[in-house]
Coordinates of C-alpha atoms and ligand atoms in Angstrom, one line a residue:
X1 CA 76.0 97.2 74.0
X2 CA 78.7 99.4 71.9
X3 CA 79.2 102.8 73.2
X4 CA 81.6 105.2 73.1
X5 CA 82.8 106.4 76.0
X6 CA 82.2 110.4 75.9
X7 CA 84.3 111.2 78.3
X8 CA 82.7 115.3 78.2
X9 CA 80.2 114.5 80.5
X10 CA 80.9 115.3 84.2
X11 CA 81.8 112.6 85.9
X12 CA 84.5 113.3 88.8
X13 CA 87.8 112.9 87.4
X14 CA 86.9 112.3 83.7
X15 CA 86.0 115.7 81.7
X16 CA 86.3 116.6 78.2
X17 CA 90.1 116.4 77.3
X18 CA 90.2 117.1 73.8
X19 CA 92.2 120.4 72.8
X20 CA 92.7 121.8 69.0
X21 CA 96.0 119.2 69.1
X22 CA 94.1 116.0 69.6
X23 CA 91.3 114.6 67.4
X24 CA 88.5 112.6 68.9
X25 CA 88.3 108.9 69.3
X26 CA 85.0 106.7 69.5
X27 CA 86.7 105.3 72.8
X28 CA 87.9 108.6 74.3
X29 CA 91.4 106.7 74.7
X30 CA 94.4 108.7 73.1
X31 CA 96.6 106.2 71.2
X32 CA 97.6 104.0 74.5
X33 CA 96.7 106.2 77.0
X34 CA 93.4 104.3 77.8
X35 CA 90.5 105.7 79.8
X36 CA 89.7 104.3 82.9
X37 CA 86.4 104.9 84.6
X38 CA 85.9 104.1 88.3
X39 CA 85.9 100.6 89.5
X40 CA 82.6 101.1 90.2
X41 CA 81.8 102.1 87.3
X42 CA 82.3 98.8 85.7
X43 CA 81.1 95.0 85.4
X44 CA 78.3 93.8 86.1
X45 CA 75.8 93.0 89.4
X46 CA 77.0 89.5 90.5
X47 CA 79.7 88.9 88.0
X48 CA 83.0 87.5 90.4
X49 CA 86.3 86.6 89.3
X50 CA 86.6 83.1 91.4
X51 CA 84.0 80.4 92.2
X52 CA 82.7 80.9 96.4
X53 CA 80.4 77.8 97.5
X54 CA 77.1 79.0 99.0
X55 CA 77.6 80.0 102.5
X56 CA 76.2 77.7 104.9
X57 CA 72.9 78.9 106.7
X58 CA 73.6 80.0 109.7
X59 CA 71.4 81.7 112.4
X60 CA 73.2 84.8 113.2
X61 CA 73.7 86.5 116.5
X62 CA 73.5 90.0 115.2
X63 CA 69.9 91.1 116.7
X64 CA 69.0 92.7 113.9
X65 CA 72.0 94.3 112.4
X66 CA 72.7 91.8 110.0
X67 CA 72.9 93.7 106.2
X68 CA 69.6 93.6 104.0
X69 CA 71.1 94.7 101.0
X70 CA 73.4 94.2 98.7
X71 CA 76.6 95.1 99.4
X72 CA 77.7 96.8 96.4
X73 CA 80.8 95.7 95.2
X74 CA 81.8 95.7 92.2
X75 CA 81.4 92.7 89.9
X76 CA 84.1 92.2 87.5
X77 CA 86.5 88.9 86.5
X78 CA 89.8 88.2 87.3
X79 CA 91.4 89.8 84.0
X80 CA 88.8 93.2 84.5
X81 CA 90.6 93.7 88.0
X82 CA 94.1 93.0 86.5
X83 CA 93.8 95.3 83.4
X84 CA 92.0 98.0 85.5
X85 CA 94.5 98.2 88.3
X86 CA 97.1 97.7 85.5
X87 CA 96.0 100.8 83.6
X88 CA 95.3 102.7 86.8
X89 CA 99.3 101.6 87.6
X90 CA 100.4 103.5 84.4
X91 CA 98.8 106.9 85.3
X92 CA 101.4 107.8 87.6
X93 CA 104.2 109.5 86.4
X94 CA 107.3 107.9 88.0
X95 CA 110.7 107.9 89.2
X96 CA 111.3 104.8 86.8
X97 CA 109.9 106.5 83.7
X98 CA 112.0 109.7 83.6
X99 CA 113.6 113.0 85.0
X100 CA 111.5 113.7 88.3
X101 CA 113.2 117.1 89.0
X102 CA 110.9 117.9 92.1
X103 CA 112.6 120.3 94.2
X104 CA 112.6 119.6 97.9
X105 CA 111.1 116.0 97.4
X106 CA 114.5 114.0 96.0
X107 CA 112.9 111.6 93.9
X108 CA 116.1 109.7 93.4
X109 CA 116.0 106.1 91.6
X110 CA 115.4 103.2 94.2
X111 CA 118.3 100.8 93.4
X112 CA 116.5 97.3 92.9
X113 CA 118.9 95.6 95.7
X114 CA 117.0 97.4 98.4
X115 CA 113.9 95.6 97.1
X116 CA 115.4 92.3 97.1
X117 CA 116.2 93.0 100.4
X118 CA 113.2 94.2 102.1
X119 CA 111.3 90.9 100.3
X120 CA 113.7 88.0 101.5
X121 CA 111.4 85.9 103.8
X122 CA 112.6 87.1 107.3
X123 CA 112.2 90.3 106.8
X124 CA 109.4 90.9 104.5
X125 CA 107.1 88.5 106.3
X126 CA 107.9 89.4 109.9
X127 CA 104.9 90.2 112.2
X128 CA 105.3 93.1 114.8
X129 CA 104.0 91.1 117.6
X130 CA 106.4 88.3 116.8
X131 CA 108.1 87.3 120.4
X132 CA 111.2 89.0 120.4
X133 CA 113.1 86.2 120.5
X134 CA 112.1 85.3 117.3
X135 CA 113.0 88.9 115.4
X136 CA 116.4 89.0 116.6
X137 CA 118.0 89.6 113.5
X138 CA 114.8 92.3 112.7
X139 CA 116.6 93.9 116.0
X140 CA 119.8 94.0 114.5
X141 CA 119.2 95.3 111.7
X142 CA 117.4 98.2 113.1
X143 CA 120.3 98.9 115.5
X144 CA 122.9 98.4 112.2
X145 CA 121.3 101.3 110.6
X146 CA 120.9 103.6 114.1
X147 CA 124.4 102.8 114.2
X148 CA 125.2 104.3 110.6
X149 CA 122.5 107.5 110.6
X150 CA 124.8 108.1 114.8
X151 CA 128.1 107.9 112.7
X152 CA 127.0 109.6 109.6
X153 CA 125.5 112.6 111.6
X154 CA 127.9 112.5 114.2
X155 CA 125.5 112.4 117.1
X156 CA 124.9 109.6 120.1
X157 CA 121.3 108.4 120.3
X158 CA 118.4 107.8 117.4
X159 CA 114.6 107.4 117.7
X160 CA 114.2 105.3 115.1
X161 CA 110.4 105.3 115.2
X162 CA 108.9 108.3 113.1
X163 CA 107.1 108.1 110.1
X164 CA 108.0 110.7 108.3
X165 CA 109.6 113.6 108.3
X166 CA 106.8 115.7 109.5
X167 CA 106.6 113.1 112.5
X168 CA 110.5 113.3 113.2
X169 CA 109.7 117.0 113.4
X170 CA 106.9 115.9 116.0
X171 CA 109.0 113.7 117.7
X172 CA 112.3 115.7 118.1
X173 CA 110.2 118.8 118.8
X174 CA 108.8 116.8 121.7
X175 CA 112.3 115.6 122.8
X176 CA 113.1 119.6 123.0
X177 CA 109.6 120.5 125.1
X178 CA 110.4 117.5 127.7
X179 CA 113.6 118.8 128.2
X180 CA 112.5 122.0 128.8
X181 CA 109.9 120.7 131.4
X182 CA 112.7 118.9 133.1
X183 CA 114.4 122.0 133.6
X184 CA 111.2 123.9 134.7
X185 CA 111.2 126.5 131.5
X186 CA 108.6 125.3 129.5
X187 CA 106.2 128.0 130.7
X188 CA 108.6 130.3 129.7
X189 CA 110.1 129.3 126.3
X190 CA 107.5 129.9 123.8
X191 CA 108.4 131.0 120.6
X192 CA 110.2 129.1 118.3
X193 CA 111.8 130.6 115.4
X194 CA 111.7 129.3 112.1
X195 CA 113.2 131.2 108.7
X196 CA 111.0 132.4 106.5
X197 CA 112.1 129.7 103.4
X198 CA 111.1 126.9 105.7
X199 CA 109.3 124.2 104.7
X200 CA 105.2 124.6 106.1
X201 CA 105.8 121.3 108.1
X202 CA 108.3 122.9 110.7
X203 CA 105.7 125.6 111.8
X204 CA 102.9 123.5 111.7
X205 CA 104.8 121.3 113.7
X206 CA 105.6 124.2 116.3
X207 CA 102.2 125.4 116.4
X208 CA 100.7 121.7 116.8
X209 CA 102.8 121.4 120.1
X210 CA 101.2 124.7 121.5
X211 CA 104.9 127.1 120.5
X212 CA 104.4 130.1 118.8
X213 CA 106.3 130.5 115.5
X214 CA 108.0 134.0 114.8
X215 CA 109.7 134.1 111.3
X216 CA 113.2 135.4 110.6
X217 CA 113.9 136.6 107.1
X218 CA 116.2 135.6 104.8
X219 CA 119.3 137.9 103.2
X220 CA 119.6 138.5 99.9
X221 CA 122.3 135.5 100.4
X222 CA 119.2 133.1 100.7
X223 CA 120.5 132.5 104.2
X224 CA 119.8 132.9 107.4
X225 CA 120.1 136.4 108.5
X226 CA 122.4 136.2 111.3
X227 CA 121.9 139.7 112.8
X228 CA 117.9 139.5 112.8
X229 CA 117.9 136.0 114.5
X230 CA 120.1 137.3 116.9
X231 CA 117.5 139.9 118.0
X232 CA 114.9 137.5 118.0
X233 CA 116.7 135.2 120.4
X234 CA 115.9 135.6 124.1
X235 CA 114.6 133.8 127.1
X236 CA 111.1 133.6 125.8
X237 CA 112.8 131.1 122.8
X238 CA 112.6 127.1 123.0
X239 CA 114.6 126.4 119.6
X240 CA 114.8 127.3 116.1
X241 CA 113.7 124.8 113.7
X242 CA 116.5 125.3 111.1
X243 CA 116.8 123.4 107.2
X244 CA 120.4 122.8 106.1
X245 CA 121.0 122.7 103.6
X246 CA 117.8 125.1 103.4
X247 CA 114.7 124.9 101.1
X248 CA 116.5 127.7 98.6
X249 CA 119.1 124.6 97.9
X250 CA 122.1 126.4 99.6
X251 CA 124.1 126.0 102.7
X252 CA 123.8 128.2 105.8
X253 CA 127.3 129.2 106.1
X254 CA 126.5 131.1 109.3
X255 CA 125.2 127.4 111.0
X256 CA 128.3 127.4 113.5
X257 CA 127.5 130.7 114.2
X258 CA 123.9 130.5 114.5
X259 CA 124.1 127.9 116.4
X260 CA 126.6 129.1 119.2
X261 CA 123.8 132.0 119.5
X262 CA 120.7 129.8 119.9
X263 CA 122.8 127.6 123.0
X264 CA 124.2 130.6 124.5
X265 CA 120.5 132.2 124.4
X266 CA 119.4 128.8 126.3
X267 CA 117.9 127.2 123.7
X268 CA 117.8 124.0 121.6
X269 CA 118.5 123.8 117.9
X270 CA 116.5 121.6 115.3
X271 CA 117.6 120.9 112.1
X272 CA 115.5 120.0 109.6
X273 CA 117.3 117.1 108.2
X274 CA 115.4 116.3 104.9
X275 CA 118.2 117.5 102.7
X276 CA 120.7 115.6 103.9
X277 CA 121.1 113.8 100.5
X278 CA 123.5 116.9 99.8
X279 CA 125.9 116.9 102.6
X280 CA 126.1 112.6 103.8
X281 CA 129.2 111.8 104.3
X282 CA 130.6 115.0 103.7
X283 CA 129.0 117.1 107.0
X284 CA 128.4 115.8 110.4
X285 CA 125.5 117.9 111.6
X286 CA 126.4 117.1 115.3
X287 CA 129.7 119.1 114.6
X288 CA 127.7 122.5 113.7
X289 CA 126.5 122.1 117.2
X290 CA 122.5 120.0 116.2
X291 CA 120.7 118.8 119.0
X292 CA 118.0 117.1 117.1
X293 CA 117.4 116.1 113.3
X294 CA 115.3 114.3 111.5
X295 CA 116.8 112.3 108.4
X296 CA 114.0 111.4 105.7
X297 CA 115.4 107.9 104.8
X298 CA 113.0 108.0 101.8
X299 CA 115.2 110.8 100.4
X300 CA 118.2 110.5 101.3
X301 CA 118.7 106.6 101.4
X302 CA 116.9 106.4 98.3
X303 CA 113.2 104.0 99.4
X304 CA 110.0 104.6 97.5
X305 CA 108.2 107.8 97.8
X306 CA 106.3 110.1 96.4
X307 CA 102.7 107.9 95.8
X308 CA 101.9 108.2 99.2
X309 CA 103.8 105.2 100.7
X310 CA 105.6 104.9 103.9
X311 CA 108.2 107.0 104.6
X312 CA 110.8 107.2 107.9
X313 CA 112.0 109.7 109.9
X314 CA 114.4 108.8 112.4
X315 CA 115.6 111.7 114.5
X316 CA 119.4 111.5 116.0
X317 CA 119.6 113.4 119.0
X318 CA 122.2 115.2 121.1
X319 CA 123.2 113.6 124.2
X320 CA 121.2 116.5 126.5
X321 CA 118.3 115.3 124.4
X322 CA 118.6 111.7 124.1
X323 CA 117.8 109.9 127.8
X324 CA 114.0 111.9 126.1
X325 CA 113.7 109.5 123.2
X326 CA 110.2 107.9 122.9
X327 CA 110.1 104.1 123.6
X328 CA 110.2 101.7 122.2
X329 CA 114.1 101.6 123.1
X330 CA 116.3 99.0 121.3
X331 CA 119.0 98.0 123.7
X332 CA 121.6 95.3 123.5
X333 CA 121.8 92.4 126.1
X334 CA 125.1 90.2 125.8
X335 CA 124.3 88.5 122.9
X336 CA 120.9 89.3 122.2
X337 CA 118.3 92.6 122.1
X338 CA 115.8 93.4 123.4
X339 CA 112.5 96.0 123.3
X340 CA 112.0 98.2 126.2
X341 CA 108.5 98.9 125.9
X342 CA 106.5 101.8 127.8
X343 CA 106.9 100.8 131.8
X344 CA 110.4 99.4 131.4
X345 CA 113.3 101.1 132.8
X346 CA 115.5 102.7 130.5
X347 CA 118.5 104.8 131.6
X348 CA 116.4 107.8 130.9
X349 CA 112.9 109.5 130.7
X350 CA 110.7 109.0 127.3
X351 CA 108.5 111.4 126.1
X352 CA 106.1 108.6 125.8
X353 CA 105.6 106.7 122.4
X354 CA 105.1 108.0 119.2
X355 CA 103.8 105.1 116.9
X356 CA 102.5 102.2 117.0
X357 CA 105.4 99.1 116.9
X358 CA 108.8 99.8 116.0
X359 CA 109.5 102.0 113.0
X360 CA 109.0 101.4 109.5
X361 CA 110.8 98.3 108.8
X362 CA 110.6 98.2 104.5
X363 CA 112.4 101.5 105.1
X364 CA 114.5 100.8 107.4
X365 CA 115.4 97.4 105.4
X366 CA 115.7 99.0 102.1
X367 CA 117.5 102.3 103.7
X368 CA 120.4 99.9 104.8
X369 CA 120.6 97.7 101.8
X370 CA 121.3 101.2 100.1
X371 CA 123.6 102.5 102.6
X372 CA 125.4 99.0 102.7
X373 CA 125.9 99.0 98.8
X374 CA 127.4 102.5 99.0
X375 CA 129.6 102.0 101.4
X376 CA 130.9 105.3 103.3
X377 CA 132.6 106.5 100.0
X378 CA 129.4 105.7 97.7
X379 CA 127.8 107.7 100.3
X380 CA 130.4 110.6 99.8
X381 CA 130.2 110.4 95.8
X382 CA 126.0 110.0 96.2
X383 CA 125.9 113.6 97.8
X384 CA 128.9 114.8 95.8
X385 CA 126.8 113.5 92.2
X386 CA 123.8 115.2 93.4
X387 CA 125.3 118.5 93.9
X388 CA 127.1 118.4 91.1
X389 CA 124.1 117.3 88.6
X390 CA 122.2 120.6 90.1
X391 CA 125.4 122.8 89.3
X392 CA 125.4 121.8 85.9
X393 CA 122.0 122.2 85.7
X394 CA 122.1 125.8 86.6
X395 CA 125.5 126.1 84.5
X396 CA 123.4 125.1 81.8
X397 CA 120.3 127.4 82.4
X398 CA 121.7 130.6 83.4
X399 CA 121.7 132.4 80.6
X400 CA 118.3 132.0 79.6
X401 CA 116.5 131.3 83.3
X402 CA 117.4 133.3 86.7
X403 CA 118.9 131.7 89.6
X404 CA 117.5 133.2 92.3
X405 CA 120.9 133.7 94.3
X406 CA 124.2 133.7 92.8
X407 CA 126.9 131.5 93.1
X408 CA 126.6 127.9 93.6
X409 CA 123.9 125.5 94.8
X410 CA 123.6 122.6 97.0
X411 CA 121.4 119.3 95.8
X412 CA 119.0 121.8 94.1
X413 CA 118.7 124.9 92.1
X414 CA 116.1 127.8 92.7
X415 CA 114.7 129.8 89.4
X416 CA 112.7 132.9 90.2
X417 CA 110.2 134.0 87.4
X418 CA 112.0 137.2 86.4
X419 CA 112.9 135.4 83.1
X420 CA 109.1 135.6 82.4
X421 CA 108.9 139.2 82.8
X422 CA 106.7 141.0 80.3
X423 CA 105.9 137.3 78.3
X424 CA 102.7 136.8 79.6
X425 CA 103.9 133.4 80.6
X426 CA 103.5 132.3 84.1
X427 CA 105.8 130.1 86.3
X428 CA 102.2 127.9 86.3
X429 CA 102.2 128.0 82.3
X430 CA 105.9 127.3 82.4
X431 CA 105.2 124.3 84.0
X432 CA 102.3 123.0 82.8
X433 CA 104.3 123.1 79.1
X434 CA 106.8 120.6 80.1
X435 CA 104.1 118.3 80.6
X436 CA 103.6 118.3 76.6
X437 CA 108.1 118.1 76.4
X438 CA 107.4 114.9 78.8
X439 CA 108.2 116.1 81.8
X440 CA 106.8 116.3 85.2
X441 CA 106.9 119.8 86.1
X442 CA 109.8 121.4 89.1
X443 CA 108.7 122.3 92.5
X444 CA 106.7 125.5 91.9
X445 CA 106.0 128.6 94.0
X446 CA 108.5 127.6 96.7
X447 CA 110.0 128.6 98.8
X448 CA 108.1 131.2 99.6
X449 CA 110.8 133.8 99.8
X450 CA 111.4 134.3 95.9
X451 CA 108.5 135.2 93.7
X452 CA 107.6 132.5 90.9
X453 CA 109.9 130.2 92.1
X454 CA 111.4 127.2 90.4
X455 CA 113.1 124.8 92.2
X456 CA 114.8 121.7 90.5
X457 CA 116.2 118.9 92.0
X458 CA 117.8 116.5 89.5
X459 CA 119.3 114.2 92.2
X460 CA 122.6 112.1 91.2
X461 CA 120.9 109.4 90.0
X462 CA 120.1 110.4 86.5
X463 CA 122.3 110.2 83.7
X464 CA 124.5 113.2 82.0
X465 CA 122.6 112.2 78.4
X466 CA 119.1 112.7 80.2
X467 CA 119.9 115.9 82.1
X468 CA 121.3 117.2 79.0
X469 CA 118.0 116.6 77.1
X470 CA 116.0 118.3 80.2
X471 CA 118.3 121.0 79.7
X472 CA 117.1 121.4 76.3
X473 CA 113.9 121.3 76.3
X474 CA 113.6 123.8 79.3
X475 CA 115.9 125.9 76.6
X476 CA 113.9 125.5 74.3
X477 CA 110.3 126.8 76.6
X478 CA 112.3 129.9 77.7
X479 CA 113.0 130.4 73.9
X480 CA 109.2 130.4 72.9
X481 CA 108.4 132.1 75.5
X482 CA 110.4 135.3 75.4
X483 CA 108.9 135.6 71.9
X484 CA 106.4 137.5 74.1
X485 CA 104.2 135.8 70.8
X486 CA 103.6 132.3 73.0
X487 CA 101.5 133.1 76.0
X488 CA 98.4 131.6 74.1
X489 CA 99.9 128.7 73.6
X490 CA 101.3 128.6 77.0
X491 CA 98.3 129.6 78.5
X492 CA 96.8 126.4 76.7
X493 CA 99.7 123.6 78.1
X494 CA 99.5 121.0 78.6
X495 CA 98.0 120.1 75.3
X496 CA 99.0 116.4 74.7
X497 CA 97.9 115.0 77.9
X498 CA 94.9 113.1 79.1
X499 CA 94.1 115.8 81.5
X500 CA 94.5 119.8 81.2
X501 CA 93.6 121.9 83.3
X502 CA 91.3 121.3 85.8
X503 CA 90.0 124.2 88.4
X504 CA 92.4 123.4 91.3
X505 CA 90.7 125.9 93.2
X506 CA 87.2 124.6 92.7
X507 CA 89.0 121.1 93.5
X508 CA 90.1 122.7 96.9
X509 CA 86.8 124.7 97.7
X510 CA 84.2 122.0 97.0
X511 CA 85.8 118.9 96.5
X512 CA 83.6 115.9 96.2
X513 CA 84.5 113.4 98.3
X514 CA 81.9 110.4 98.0
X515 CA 81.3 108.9 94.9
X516 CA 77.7 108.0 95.0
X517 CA 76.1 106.0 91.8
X518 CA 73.6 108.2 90.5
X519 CA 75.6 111.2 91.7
X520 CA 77.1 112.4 89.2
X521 CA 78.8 116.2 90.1
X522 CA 77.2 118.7 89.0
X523 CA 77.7 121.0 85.8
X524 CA 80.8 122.7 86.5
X525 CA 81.8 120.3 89.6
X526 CA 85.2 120.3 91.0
X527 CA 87.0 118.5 88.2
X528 CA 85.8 120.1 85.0
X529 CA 88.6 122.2 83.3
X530 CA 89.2 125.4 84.0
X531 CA 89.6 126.3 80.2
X532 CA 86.3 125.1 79.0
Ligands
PLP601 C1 110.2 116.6 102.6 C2 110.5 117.6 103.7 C3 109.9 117.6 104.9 C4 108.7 116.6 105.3 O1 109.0 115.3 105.2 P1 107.8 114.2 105.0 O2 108.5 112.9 105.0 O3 107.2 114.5 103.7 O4 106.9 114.4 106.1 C5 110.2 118.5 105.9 N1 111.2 119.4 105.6 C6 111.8 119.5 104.3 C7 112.8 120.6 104.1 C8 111.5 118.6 103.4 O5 112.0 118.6 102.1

């Protein structure tokens, strides 16, 4: 049967997409941007890529249970599954394609060594319950790289197990509680203090463990300020949960400082180590006086990220926090290593365990493959490249965009939204044009602490030519839009993709979470645009 694939009727994910720019097509694909509907939504009842032999008759022990009906896959050949999941692949706006300036997120290019690296046969194939004396070198390796994130931050101990950031947050926040309990405050240290730019995983993480979170503000620095966290330290205070360099891309100049205050009040100091792309192996955060931090390997030591795979969080912890590291413990033996598993002793007292197995070992493979290639002055000139690409950036921009703080950045550089003042153009608008320039969009609307903010990270991994055409094309929006003529068309980006707008809000409210066959959402659903 030939039909035409009208992709204006609401089904989840696939609403009417054509805009004054773009004519209509009998398929609903735009040039070589194909459609894709569900998997689901294709092939045919019993259709199967490979030839199965009838299943021998059995009598089954199931009492009953056994399936009646069909079990609804979908029924499609080998090439249907290849082109589907190949178009699917192409949706996703990547790292490899282009300028992926997300603020906060450091989507820096993955050098293709660490891949060759994480595939080779003993690593890639290992099994975590493998007998240990068969993963010896697996060992190694993960006590090679604790080795270089203890040198590189300067501090004695690592738990390399954490899954993320977020979870290194868990686990050193942890560390800091079972400390306290050994020392019998944990009753009384409550509160933990978190600035008002930080990112929402350290007070979530605070609040999951039963603190409270009091926010200090900011100066008009962007930094910490010094004289309100002061007042807000006290004997009711377990730690501060500190970013440096901090979510508003600049360094806390007052970190010695703050951190001499936060000891002397009794309490422990966490920094939130996800930026430490800007400062490796310039800055040892154990020298600013850190007793825990976790280090996102998928930002800083380049790894994939970003589409939802695995990331790693190791923490590196002071020595007062260290003998509370969760198992399992890595510890040498002579010649060998070995895994000190919950029950063993260890020459200290683990919170307990964290995560299933040993850490994530792609990450942990590719991490070191790219701190290996860099070497401790590639490491240097990595962090030195990133800060510089985000000066020049804002070099580049100030005249015609607003940094949010003057003088220099870090790894990234904030934009508030006075620029937009009186355009009718939103941060949001802004945005959504540099979809139609071929760009994915900046962090938007954070940190918190500056009002339409626009935070851009280029990383040091792209090219001066590329930035340089980023740079122009943002020029070039700014231009339009101070027109004060453009908001319409603004208001209208992104014109030349797939998708516009779709009510996010609607998305968030009443999403649709099941797709059921004859189910289509309703008029108006979740997905359909909020322009239409
Ligand atoms: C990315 C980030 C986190 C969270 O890390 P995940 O790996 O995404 O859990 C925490 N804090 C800051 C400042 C970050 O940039």
């Amino acid at each position: 049967m030939v039909q035409s694939l009208d992709r204006s009727q609401g089904r989840a994910g696939a609403v009417a997409t054509d805009g004054a720019a773009a004519p209509k097509t009998f398929t609903g694909n735009r040039a070589l941007q194909i459609e894709e509907p569900l998997i689901f939504e294709m092939g045919q009842a019993g259709r199967c890529g490979v030839d199965l032999p009838e299943p021998p008759k059995v009598k089954d022990r199931l009492n009953g249970l056994r399936r009646g009906g069909e079990i609804g896959l979908p029924g499609l050949s080998e090439p249907q599954v290849v082109q589907h999941y190949t178009r699917l692949s192409q949706k996703n706006y990547a790292i490899d394609m282009g300028v992926y300036p997300l603020g906060s997120c450091t989507m820096k290019h993955n050098p293709r060594i660490n891949e060759k690296v994480a595939r080779l046969a003993g690593i890639g194939d290992l099994h975590p319950l493998q007998p240990v004396s068969t993963v010896q070198g697996a060992l190694e390796l993960i006590d090679t790289l604790a080795h270089w994130l203890k040198t590189l931050t300067g501090m004695p101990a690592v738990a390399m197990s954490p899954a993320a950031g977020a979870h290194g947050e868990m686990c050193g926040m942890m560390a800091i509680a079972a400390a306290l309990d050994a020392k019998g405050e944990r009753a009384q240290r409550k509160i933990v203090l978190a600035p008002e730019s930080a990112h929402g995983t350290n007070p979530a993480t605070a609040a999951a463990l039963g603190f409270t979170v009091k926010p200090i503000p900011a100066n008009d620095r962007g930094r910490v300020d010094l004289a309100a966290l002061k007042a807000a330290l006290g004997p009711d205070v377990a730690a501060i949960m500190l970013t440096n360099p901090n979510t508003c891309g600049l360094f806390e100049s007052e970190i010695v400082e703050i951190s001499t205050a936060v000891h002397e009040a009794g309490a422990y100091f966490y920094c939130d180590g996800a930026n430490f792309n800007a400062i490796a192996g310039r800055v040892r955060p154990g020298d600013l006086g850190v007793d825990c931090m976790h280090i996102n390997l998928h930002k800083t030591f380049s790894t994939p990220h970003g589409g939802g795979g695995p990331g790693a969080g190791p923490v590196v912890l002071s020595a007062a926090l260290a003998p509370f590291a969760p198992y399992p413990w890595i510890v040498k033996t002579g010649d060998g290593w070995t895994v000190a598993e919950e029950g063993t002793r260890v020459a200290g007292t683990p919170f307990g365990r964290l995560k299933a197995f040993h850490g994530q070992m792609g990450m942990f493979s590719r991490a070191l493959a790219y701190i290996m290639s860099h070497g401790a002055d590639g490491l240097k000139q990595a962090s030195e490249d990133a800060v510089l690409s985000a000066n020049y950036v804002m070099a580049a921009l100030k005249d015609v965009m607003t940094p949010a703080f003057d003088g220099p950045c870090m790894h990234e550089v904030l934009f508030d939204d006075s620029f937009l003042k009186d355009t009718g153009v939103s941060t949001l608008d802004f945005a959504k044009a540099m979809i139609d320039e071929g760009y994915h969009p900046m962090t938007m609307y954070f940190p918190l602490v500056v009002h339409g903010a626009m935070l851009i990270e280029p990383t040091e991994s792209q090219a001066k030519e590329d930035l340089d055409q980023f740079i122009g094309a943002l020029r070039s929006l700014t231009e339009r839009a101070k027109t004060g003529t453009a908001a319409e068309e603004f208001k209208a980006a992104p014109r030349f993709s797939p998708r516009r707008r779709l009510d996010e809000t609607l998305a968030a409210r009443k999403p649709i979470l099941r797709w059921r066959p004859s189910n289509n959402p309703p008029e108006g659903g979740p997905m359909r645009q909020a322009a239409e």
